[in-house]
XYZ file of N, CA and C in Angstrom:
207
model
N 0.811 -1.193 0.000
C 0.000 0.000 0.000
C 0.856 1.259 0.000
N 1.976 1.260 0.723
C 2.822 2.450 0.766
C 3.446 2.742 -0.595
N 3.669 1.696 -1.406
C 4.211 1.903 -2.751
C 3.215 2.683 -3.605
N 1.943 2.338 -3.495
C 0.911 3.068 -4.247
C 0.855 4.522 -3.821
N 0.981 4.777 -2.533
C 0.974 6.154 -2.053
C 2.172 6.921 -2.567
N 3.332 6.264 -2.611
C 4.551 6.916 -3.097
C 4.408 7.262 -4.577
N 3.898 6.332 -5.371
C 3.691 6.574 -6.791
C 2.682 7.695 -6.973
N 1.624 7.651 -6.204
C 0.600 8.693 -6.280
C 1.175 10.052 -5.900
N 1.963 10.099 -4.848
C 2.594 11.357 -4.432
C 3.529 11.888 -5.513
N 4.313 11.007 -6.121
C 5.214 11.419 -7.204
C 4.423 11.968 -8.392
N 3.323 11.309 -8.726
C 2.473 11.768 -9.826
C 1.898 13.147 -9.509
N 1.405 13.326 -8.305
C 0.827 14.614 -7.901
C 1.887 15.699 -7.909
N 3.074 15.405 -7.416
C 4.164 16.391 -7.422
C 4.534 16.812 -8.841
N 4.661 15.841 -9.737
C 5.014 16.138 -11.133
C 3.888 16.940 -11.799
N 2.644 16.530 -11.582
C 1.498 17.232 -12.148
C 1.448 18.678 -11.659
N 1.645 18.878 -10.366
C 1.641 20.219 -9.783
C 2.755 21.063 -10.385
N 3.922 20.485 -10.538
C 5.055 21.183 -11.132
C 4.725 21.646 -12.550
N 4.223 20.745 -13.378
C 3.936 21.071 -14.774
C 2.807 22.099 -14.871
N 1.777 21.947 -14.072
C 0.670 22.909 -14.086
C 1.136 24.301 -13.660
N 1.929 24.368 -12.621
C 2.435 25.657 -12.148
C 3.333 26.291 -13.191
N 4.219 25.507 -13.747
C 5.114 26.010 -14.787
C 4.305 26.522 -15.983
N 3.304 25.771 -16.381
C 2.490 26.164 -17.516
C 1.716 27.453 -17.232
N 1.131 27.576 -16.043
C 0.411 28.805 -15.686
C 1.326 30.020 -15.723
N 2.535 29.856 -15.232
C 3.492 30.966 -15.244
C 3.910 31.327 -16.670
N 4.096 30.318 -17.513
C 4.426 30.585 -18.913
C 3.270 31.299 -19.606
N 2.041 30.880 -19.336
C 0.886 31.542 -19.936
C 0.812 32.996 -19.482
N 1.014 33.226 -18.207
C 0.951 34.595 -17.680
C 2.035 35.485 -18.286
N 3.209 34.932 -18.491
C 4.341 35.733 -18.967
C 4.398 35.857 -20.484
N 3.954 34.813 -21.194
C 4.149 34.805 -22.648
C 2.860 34.682 -23.445
N 1.781 34.286 -22.783
C 0.527 34.054 -23.484
C 0.391 32.649 -24.043
N 1.401 31.820 -23.831
C 1.395 30.447 -24.326
C 1.827 29.499 -23.215
N 1.303 28.278 -23.260
C 1.667 27.267 -22.274
C 3.079 26.755 -22.458
N 3.482 25.931 -21.542
C 4.862 25.440 -21.487
C 5.251 24.607 -22.711
N 4.287 23.841 -23.274
C 4.633 22.951 -24.380
C 4.886 23.698 -25.686
N 4.567 24.965 -25.748
C 4.923 25.777 -26.908
C 6.415 26.091 -26.870
N 6.953 26.222 -25.673
C 8.339 26.639 -25.481
C 9.305 25.472 -25.256
N 8.822 24.401 -24.659
C 9.690 23.283 -24.285
C 9.065 21.959 -24.691
N 9.918 20.985 -25.002
C 9.382 19.657 -25.289
C 9.312 18.849 -23.991
N 8.601 17.733 -24.002
C 8.429 16.947 -22.777
C 9.742 16.495 -22.130
N 10.753 16.233 -22.921
C 12.050 15.821 -22.362
C 12.673 16.967 -21.578
N 12.592 18.179 -22.116
C 13.109 19.346 -21.394
C 12.350 19.561 -20.086
N 11.052 19.356 -20.113
C 10.241 19.532 -18.912
C 10.629 18.504 -17.856
N 10.863 17.276 -18.275
C 11.302 16.237 -17.327
C 12.659 16.595 -16.718
N 13.553 17.156 -17.525
C 14.860 17.577 -17.007
C 14.698 18.725 -16.016
N 13.804 19.652 -16.318
C 13.531 20.742 -15.376
C 12.973 20.192 -14.066
N 12.090 19.217 -14.174
C 11.511 18.617 -12.967
C 12.594 17.933 -12.133
N 13.484 17.224 -12.796
C 14.587 16.572 -12.073
C 15.484 17.615 -11.404
N 15.756 18.712 -12.098
C 16.553 19.791 -11.508
C 15.832 20.415 -10.324
N 14.536 20.628 -10.485
C 13.732 21.228 -9.425
C 13.753 20.378 -8.159
N 13.685 19.072 -8.316
C 13.673 18.172 -7.159
C 14.948 18.291 -6.339
N 16.051 18.652 -6.979
C 17.318 18.778 -6.277
C 17.521 20.140 -5.636
N 16.559 21.024 -5.798
C 16.698 22.376 -5.267
C 15.736 22.595 -4.102
N 16.049 23.599 -3.331
C 15.171 23.950 -2.217
C 14.495 25.287 -2.532
N 13.701 25.289 -3.622
C 12.998 26.490 -4.066
C 11.510 26.200 -4.159
N 10.691 27.204 -3.902
C 9.262 27.043 -4.197
C 9.055 26.903 -5.701
N 7.998 26.219 -6.092
C 7.739 25.995 -7.512
C 7.626 27.315 -8.271
N 6.915 28.283 -7.719
C 6.739 29.557 -8.429
C 8.062 30.252 -8.698
N 8.935 30.248 -7.727
C 10.243 30.893 -7.913
C 11.034 30.172 -8.999
N 11.024 28.853 -8.973
C 11.721 28.074 -9.987
C 11.136 28.350 -11.369
N 9.808 28.386 -11.474
C 9.145 28.636 -12.759
C 9.520 30.006 -13.301
N 9.540 30.994 -12.457
C 9.887 32.345 -12.907
C 11.341 32.427 -13.352
N 12.213 31.693 -12.692
C 13.612 31.645 -13.124
C 13.715 30.998 -14.514
N 12.944 29.951 -14.744
C 12.952 29.281 -16.047
C 12.510 30.236 -17.149
N 11.477 31.002 -16.878
C 10.972 31.947 -17.881
C 12.017 33.025 -18.163
N 12.644 33.543 -17.113
C 13.685 34.555 -17.315
C 14.822 34.022 -18.162
N 15.252 32.787 -17.895
C 16.350 32.188 -18.656
C 15.937 31.965 -20.114
N 14.701 31.570 -20.321
C 14.219 31.323 -21.683
C 14.164 32.623 -22.475
N 13.796 33.695 -21.831
C 13.679 34.990 -22.511
C 15.020 35.663 -22.767
N 16.048 35.274 -22.050
C 17.347 35.939 -22.226
C 18.191 35.299 -23.305
């Protein structure tokens, strides 16, 4: 049972990350995340995010700034 909870938690964390990132991209550029990045890039961002101690919003805004520069 704990394995199912762990998988579910991982799914929810990834979903929350992608949704937050997409909302921030829409707010900043008018387009969602998949217009700017492919799924492999998003997975790499998620892996990078997991290794950091940043709130999702701060990380998302940093990604947008880097993409625009």
